[in-house]
mmCIF file of C-alpha atoms in Angstrom:
data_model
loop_
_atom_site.group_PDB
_atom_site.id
_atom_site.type_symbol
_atom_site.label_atom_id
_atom_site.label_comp_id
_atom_site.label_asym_id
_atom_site.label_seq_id
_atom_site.Cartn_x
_atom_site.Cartn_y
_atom_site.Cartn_z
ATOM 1 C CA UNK A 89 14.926 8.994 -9.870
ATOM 2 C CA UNK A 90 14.194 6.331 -12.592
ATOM 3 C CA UNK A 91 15.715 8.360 -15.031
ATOM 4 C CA UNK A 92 18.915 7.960 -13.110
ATOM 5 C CA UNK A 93 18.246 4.497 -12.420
ATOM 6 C CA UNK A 94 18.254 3.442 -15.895
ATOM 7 C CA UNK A 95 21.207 5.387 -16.938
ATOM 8 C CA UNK A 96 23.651 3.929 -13.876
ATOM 9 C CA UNK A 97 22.671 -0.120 -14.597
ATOM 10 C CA UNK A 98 22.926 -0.681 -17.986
ATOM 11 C CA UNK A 99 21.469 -3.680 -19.816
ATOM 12 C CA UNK A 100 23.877 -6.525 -18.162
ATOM 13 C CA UNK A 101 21.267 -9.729 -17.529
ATOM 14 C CA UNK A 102 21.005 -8.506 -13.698
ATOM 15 C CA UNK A 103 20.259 -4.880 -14.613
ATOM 16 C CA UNK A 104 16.209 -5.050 -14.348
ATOM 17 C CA UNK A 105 16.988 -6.996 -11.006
ATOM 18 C CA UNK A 106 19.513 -4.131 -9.433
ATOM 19 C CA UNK A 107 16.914 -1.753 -10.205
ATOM 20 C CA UNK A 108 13.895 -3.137 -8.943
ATOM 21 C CA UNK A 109 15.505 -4.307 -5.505
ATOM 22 C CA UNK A 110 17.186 -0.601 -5.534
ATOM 23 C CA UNK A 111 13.568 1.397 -6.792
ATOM 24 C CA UNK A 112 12.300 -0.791 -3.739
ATOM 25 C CA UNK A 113 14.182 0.544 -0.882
ATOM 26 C CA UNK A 114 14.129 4.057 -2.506
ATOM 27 C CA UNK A 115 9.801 3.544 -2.120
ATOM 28 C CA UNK A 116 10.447 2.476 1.687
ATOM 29 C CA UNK A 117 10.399 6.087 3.653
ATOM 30 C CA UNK A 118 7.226 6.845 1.377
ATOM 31 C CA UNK A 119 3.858 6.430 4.160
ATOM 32 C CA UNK A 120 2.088 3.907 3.579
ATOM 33 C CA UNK A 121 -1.593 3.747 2.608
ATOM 34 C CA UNK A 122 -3.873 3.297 5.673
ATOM 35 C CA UNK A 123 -7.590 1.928 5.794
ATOM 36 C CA UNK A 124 -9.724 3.586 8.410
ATOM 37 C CA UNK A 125 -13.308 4.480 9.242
ATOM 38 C CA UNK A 126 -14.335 7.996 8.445
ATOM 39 C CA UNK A 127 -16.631 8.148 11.191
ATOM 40 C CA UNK A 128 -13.788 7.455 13.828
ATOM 41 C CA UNK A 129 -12.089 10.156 12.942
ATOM 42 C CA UNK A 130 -13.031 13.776 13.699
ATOM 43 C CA UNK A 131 -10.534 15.963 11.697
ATOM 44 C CA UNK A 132 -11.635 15.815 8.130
ATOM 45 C CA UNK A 133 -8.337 16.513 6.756
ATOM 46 C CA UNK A 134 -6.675 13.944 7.231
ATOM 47 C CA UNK A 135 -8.996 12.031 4.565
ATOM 48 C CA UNK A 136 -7.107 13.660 2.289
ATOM 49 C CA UNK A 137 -4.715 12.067 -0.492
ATOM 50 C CA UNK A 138 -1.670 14.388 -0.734
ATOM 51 C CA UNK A 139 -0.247 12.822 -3.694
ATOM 52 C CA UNK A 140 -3.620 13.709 -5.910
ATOM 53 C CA UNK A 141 -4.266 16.587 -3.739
ATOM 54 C CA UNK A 142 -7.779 16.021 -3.262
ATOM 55 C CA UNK A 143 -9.969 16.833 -0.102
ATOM 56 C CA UNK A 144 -11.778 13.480 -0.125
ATOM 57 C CA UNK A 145 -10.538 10.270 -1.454
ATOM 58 C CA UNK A 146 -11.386 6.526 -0.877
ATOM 59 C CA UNK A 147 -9.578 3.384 -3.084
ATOM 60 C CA UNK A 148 -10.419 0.435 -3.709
ATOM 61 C CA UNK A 149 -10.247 -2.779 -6.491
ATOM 62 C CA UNK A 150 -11.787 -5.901 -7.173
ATOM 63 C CA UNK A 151 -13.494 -6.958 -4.352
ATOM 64 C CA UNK A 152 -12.327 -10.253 -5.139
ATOM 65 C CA UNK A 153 -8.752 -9.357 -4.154
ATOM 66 C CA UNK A 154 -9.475 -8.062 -0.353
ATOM 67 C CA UNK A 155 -11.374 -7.751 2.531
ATOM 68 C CA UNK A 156 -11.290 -3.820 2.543
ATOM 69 C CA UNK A 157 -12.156 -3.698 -0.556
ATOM 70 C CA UNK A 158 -15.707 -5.735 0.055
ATOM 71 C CA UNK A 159 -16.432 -3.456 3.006
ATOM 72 C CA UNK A 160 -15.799 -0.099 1.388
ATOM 73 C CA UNK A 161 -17.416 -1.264 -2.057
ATOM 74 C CA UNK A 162 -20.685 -2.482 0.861
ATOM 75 C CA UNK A 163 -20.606 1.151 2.125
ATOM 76 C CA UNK A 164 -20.451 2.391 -0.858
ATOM 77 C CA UNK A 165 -22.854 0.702 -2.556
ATOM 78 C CA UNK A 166 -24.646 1.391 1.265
ATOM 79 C CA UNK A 167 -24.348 5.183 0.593
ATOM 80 C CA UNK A 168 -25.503 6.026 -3.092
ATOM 81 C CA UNK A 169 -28.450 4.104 -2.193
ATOM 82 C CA UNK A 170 -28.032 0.842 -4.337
ATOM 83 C CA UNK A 171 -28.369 -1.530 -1.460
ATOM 84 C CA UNK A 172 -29.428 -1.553 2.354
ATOM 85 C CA UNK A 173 -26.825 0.034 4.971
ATOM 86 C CA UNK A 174 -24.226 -2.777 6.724
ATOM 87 C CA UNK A 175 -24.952 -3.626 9.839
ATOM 88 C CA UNK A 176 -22.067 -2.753 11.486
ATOM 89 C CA UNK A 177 -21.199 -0.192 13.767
ATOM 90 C CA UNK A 178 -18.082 2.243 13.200
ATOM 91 C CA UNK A 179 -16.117 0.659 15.957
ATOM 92 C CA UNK A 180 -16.353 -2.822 14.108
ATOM 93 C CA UNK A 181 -15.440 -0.871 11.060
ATOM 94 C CA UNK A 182 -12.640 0.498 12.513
ATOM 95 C CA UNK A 183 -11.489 -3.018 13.901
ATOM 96 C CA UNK A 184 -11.396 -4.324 10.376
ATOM 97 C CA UNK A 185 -9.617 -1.484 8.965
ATOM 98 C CA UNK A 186 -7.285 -1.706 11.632
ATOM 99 C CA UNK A 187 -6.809 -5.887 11.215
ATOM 100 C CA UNK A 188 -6.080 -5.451 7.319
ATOM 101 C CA UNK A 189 -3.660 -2.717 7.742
ATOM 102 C CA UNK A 190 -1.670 -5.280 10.150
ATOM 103 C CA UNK A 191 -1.929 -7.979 8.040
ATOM 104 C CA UNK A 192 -1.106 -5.121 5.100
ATOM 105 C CA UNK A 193 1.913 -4.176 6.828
ATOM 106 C CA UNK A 194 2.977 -7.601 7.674
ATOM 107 C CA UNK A 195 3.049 -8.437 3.866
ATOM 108 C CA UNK A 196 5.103 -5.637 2.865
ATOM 109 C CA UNK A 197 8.017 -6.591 5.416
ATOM 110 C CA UNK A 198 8.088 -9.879 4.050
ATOM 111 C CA UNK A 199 8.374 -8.705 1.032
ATOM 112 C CA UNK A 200 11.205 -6.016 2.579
ATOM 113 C CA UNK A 201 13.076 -8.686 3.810
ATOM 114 C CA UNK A 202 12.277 -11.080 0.549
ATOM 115 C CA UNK A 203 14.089 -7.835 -1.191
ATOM 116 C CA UNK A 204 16.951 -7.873 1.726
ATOM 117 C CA UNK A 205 18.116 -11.399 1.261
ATOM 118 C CA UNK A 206 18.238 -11.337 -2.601
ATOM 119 C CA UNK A 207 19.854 -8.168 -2.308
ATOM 120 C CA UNK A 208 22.381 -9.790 0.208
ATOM 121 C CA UNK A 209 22.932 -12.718 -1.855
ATOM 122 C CA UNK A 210 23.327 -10.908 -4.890
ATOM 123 C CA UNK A 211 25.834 -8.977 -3.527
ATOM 124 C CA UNK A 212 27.916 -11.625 -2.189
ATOM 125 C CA UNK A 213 27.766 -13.693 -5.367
ATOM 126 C CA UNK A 214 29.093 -10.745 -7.491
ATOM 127 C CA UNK A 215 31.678 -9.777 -4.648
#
């Protein structure tokens, strides 16, 4: 697919631009990441990442950058023993998980409809 982008837009000054708003809506259908509490859910398969095909699989960054993050760097921290379990219970867990992917979800359409409207524009300025 990016092959084929590159080769259809050129190197005009709005060529980067077409393909990024274009490799954008392509990514759309693609499921989206979700955070959730292991001990919610009972079918251990669906901890699974398909894309690295691996059994088990948690992500995180820089707890700086998110909430999520700090909780699942806590529990893991929590787990291997470097620091004292959280205090929280798996339903409160789960609540978190659940707020961020709202908020994470929220973000993206903005940024969907950011992608719309300069899309939109673009069009109609070139038309």
């Amino acid at each position: 697919l990016q092959k084929s982008l590159n080769e259809t837009f050129g190197a005009d000054k709005y060529s980067e631009a077409r393909k990024e708003v274009l490799t954008n809506m392509f990514s759309r259908p693609m499921q989206m990441a979700l955070y959730f509490c292991t001990g919610i859910l009972e079918d251990e398969t669906l901890f699974r990442h398909y894309a690295l095909n691996v059994p088990f699989y948690t992500h995180f960054t820089s707890p700086i950058r998110r909430y999520a993050d700090i909780i699942v760097h806590r529990l893991l921290s929590a787990s291997l023993g470097a620091s004292s379990p959280i205090k929280m219970e798996k339903e409160a867990i789960q609540k978190q998980a659940d707020h961020c992917n709202d908020r994470k979800m929220a973000s993206k359409r903005v940024q969907e409809l950011s992608a719309d409207l300069f899309f939109a524009i673009f069009v109609r300025v070139r038309a």
